[in-house]
Tab-separated table of C-alpha atoms and ligand atoms in Angstrom:
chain	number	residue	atom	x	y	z
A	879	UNK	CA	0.000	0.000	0.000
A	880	UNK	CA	2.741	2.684	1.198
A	881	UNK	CA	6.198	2.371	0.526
A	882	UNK	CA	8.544	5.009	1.552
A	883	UNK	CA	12.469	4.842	0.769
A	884	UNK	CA	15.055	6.750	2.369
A	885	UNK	CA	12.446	9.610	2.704
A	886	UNK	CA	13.426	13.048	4.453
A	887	UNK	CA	11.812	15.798	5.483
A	888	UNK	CA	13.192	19.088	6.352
A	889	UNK	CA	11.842	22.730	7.629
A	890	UNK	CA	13.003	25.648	6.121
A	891	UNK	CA	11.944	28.591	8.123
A	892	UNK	CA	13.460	31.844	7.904
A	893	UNK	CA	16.836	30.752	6.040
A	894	UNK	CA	17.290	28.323	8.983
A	895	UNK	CA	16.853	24.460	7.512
A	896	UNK	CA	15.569	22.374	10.419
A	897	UNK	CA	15.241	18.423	9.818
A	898	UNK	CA	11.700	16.372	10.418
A	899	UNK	CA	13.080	13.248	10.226
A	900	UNK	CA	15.885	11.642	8.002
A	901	UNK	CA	16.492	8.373	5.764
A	902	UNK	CA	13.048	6.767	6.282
A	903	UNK	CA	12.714	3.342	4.969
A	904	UNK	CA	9.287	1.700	5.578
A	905	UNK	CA	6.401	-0.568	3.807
A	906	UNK	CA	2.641	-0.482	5.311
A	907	UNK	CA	0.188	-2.882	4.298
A	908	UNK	CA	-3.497	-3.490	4.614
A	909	UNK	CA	-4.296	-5.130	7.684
A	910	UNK	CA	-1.731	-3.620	9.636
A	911	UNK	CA	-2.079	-1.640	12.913
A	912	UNK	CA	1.009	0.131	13.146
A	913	UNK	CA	2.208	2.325	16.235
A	914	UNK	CA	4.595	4.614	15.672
A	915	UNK	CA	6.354	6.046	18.985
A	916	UNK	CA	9.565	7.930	20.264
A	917	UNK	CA	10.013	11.110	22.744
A	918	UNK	CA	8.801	14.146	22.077
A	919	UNK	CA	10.615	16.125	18.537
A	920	UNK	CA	11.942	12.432	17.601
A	921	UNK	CA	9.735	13.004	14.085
A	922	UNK	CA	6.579	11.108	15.170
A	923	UNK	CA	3.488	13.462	13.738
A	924	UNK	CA	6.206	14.624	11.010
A	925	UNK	CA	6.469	11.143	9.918
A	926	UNK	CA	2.891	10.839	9.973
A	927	UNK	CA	1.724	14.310	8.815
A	928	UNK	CA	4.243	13.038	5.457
A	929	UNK	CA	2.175	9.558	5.145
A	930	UNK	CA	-0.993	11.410	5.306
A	931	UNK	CA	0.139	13.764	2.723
A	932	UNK	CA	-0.144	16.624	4.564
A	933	UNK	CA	3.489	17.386	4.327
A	934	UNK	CA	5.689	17.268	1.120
A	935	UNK	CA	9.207	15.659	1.417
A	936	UNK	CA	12.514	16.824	0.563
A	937	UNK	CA	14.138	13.600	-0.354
A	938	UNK	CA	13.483	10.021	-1.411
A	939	UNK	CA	10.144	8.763	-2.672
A	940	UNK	CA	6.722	7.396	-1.270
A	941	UNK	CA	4.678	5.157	-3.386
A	942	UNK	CA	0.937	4.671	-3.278
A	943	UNK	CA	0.087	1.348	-4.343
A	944	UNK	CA	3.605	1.563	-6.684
A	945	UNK	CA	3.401	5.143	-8.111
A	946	UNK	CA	5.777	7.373	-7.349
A	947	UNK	CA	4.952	10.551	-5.465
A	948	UNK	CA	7.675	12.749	-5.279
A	949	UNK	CA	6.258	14.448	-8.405
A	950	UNK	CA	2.854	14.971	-7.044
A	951	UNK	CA	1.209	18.562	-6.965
A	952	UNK	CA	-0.851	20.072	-4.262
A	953	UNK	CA	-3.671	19.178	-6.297
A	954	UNK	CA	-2.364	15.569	-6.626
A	955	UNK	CA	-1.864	14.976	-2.662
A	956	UNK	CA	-5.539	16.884	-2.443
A	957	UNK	CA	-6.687	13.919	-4.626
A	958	UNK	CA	-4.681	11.440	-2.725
A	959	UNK	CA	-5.900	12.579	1.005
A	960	UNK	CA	-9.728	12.464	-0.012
A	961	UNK	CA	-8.432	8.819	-1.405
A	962	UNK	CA	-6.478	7.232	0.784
A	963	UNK	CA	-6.550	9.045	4.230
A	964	UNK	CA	-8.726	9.701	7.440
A	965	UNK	CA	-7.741	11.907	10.409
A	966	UNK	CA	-8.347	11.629	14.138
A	967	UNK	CA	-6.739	13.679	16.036
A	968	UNK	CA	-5.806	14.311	20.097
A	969	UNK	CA	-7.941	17.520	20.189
A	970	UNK	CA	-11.178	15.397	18.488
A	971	UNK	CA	-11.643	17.914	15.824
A	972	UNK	CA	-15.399	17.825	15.969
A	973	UNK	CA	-18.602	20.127	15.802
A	974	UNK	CA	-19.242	20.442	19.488
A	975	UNK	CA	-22.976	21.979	18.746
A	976	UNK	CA	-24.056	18.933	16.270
A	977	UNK	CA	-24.725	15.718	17.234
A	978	UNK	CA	-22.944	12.222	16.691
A	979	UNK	CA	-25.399	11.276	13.793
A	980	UNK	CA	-24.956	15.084	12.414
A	981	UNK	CA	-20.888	15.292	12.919
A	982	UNK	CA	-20.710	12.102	11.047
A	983	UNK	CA	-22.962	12.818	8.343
A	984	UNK	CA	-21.072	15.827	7.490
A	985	UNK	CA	-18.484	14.135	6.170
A	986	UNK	CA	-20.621	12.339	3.626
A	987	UNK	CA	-22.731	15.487	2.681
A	988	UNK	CA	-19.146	17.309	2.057
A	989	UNK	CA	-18.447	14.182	-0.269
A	990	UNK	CA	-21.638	14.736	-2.412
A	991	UNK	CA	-23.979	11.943	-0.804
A	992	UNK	CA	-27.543	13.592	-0.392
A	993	UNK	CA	-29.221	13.186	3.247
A	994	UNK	CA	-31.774	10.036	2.632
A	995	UNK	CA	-28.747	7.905	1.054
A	996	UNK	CA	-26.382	7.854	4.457
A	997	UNK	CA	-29.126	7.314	7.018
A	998	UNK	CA	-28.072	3.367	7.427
A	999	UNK	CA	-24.829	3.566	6.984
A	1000	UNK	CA	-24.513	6.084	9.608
A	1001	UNK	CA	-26.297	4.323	11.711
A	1002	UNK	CA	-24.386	1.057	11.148
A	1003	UNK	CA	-20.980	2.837	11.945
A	1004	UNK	CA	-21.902	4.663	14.968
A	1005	UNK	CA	-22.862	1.515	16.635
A	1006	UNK	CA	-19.548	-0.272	15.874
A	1007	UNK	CA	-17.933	2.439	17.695
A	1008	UNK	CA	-20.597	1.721	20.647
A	1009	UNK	CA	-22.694	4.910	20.340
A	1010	UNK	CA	-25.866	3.925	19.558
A	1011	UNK	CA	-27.403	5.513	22.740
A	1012	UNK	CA	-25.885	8.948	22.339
A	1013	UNK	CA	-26.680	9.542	18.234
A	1014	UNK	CA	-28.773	12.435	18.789
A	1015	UNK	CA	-27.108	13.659	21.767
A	1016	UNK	CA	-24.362	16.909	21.072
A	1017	UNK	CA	-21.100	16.022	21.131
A	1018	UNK	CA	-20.235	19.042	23.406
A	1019	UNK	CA	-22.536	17.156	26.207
A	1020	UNK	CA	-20.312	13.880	25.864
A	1021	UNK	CA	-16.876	12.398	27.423
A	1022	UNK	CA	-13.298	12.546	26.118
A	1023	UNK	CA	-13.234	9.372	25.093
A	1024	UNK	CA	-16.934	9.314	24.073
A	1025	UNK	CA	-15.842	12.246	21.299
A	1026	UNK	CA	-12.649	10.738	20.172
A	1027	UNK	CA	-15.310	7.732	19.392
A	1028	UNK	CA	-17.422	9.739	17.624
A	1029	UNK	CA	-13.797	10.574	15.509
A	1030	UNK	CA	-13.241	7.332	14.465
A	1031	UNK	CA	-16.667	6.620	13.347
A	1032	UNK	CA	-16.033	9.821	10.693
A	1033	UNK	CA	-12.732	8.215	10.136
A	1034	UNK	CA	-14.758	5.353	9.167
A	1035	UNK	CA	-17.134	6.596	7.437
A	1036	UNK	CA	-15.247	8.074	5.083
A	1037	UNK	CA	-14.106	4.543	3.662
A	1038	UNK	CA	-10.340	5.535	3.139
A	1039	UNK	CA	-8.065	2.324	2.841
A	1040	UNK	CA	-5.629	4.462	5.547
A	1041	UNK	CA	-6.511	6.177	8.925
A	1042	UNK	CA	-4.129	7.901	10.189
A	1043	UNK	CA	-4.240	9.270	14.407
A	1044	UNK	CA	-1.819	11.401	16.191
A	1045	UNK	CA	-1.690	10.458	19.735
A	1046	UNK	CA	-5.807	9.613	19.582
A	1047	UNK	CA	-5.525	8.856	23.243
A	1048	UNK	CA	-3.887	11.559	24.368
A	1049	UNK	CA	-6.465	13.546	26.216
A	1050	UNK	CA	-8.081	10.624	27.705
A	1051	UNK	CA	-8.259	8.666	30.555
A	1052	UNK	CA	-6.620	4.858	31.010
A	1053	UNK	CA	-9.807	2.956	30.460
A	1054	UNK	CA	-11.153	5.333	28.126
A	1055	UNK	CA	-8.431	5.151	25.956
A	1056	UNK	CA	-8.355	1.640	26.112
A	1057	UNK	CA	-11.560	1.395	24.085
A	1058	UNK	CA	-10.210	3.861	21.582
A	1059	UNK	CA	-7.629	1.706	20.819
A	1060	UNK	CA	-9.686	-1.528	20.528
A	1061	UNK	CA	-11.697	-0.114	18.268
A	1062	UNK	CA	-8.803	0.777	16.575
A	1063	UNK	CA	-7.319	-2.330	16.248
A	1064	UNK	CA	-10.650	-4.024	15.186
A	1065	UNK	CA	-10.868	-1.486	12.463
A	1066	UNK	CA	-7.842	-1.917	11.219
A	1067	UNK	CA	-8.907	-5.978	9.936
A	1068	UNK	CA	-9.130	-4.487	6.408
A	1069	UNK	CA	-7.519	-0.818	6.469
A	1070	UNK	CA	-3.865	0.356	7.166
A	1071	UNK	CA	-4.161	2.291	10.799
A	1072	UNK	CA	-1.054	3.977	11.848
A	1073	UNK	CA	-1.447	5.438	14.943
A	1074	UNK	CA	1.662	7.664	16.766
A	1075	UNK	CA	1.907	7.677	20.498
A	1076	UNK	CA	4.430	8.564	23.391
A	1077	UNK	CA	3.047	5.654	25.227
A	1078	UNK	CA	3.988	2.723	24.057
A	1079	UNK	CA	2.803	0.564	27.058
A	1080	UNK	CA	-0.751	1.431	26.072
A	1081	UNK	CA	-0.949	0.063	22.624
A	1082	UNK	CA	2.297	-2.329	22.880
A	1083	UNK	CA	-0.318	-5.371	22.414
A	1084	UNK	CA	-2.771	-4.108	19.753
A	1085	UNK	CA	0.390	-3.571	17.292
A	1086	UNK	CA	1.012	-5.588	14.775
A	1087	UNK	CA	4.530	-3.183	14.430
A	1088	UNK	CA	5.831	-0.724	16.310
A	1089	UNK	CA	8.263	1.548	15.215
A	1090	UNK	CA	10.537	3.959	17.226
A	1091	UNK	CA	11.938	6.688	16.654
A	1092	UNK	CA	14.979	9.160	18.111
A	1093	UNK	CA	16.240	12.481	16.517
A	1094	UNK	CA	14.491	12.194	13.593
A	1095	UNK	CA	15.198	8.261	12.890
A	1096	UNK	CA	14.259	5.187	13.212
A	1097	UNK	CA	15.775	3.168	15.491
A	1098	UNK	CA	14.030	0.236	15.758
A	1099	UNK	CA	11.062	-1.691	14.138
A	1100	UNK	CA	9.623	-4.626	15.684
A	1101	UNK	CA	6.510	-7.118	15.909
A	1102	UNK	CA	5.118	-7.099	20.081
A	1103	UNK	CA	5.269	-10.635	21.284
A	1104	UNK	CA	2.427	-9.588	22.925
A	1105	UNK	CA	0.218	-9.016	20.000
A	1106	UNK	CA	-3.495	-10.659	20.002
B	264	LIG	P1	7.012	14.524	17.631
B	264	LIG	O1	5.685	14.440	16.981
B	264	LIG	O2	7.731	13.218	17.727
B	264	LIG	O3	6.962	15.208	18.954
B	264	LIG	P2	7.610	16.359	15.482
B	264	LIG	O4	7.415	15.537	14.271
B	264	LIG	O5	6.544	17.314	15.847
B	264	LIG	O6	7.976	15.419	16.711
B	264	LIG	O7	8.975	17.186	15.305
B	264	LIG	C1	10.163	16.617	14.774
B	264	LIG	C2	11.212	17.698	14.575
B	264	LIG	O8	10.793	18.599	13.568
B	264	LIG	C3	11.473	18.524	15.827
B	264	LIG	O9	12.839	18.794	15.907
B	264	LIG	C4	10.674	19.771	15.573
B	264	LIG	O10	11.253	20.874	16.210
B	264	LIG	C5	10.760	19.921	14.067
B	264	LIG	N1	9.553	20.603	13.542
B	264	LIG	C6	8.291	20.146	13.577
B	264	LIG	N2	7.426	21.008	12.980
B	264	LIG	C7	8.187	22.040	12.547
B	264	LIG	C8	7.920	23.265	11.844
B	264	LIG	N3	6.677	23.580	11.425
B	264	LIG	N4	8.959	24.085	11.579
B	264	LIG	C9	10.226	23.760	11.946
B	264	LIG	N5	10.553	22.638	12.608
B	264	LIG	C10	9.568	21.790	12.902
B	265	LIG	MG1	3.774	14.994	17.733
């Protein structure tokens, strides 16, 4: 699915050239729940914010599904976000005054589905993320982890091959982010989910990789003994 090889990715700001990470090599697939982790500045949402084609890159090339993408326009990594990739974020990045049902809707209404077409499907998703009860209830009336639910059933919804989080747990509570993550991990059967976190301890058994990274590289890529 992704492919990226010896990929770098510098700042430039104000004639000073600061580096994002350097000499990435790294191949995703389908299926995979990857965790990517490290201190804070070792590269982690850089790293990410590049896979998710947010960021361009200075050096090397990524490859979607084999093309080359060092090439691509802002038009072309436009194209391949609406594609390939779904956000969630720490922060939630929701519409506090609409509902669940409404906040997830949205996303299909901003990709040209009309109202009566996305009332199932809406439906379907918010209960896999265990929300059934709180559809018509305003997100700004619900818990951290209850929001950061209602996240990954937009993710969802969107029916990218790739979701992407940067630390999706990080303004929650132990149990609460416990749930985020299992629902992670059982959405990420038939999608790519990369997920970036400081702590590792929390996700260590859900991976099916973890990566780490230090000063911008990575250091070390392994399979958790512990995965289930
Ligand atoms: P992490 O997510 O692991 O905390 P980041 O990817 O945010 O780390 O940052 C990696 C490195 O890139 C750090 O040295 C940071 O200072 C630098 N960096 C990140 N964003 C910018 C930016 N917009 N301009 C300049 N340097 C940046
Ligand atoms: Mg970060």
């Amino acid at each position: 699915m992704l492919k990226l090889e010896n990929v770098s990715k510098f700042y430039y700001n104000k004639g000073i050239i600061a580096s994002g990470f350097t000499k990435v090599n790294l191949e995703l697939k389908i299926g995979e729940f990857v965790v990517i982790t490290g201190e804070s500045g070792s590269g982690k949402s850089t790293l990410l914010n590049v896979i998710s084609g947010l960021d361009s890159y200075e050096e090397g090339e990524m490859y979607v599904n084999g093309e080359e993408t060092s090439h691509y326009s802002e038009k072309d990594f436009e194209d391949y976000r609406r594609k390939y990739i779904a956000n969630i974020f720490q922060s939630f990045n929701l519409i506090n005054s609409y509902t669940v049902y409404q906040n997830v809707e949205l996303v299909l209404l901003l990709n040209g589905y009309k109202k009566h077409e996305v009332k199932k499907k809406i439906y379907d998703i918010i209960e896999q993320v265990g929300l059934t009860k709180f559809r018509n209830t305003k997100v700004s009336k619900l818990s951290g982890g209850q929001k950061q639910r209602v996240a990954i059933a937009r993710a969802m919804v969107k029916d990218t091959p790739i979701i992407v989080a940067d630390e999706p747990t990080g303004n929650l509570d132990t149990e609460s982010a416990k749930e985020v993550i299992e629902i992670l991990k059982r959405v990420a059967k038939d999608k790519l989910v990369v997920v970036v976190t400081h702590n590792i301890e929390q996700v260590e058994q859900y991976a099916t990789r973890i990566i780490k990274m230090h000063d911008g590289r990575i250091i070390r890529k392994y399979r958790s003994k512990k995965n289930k």
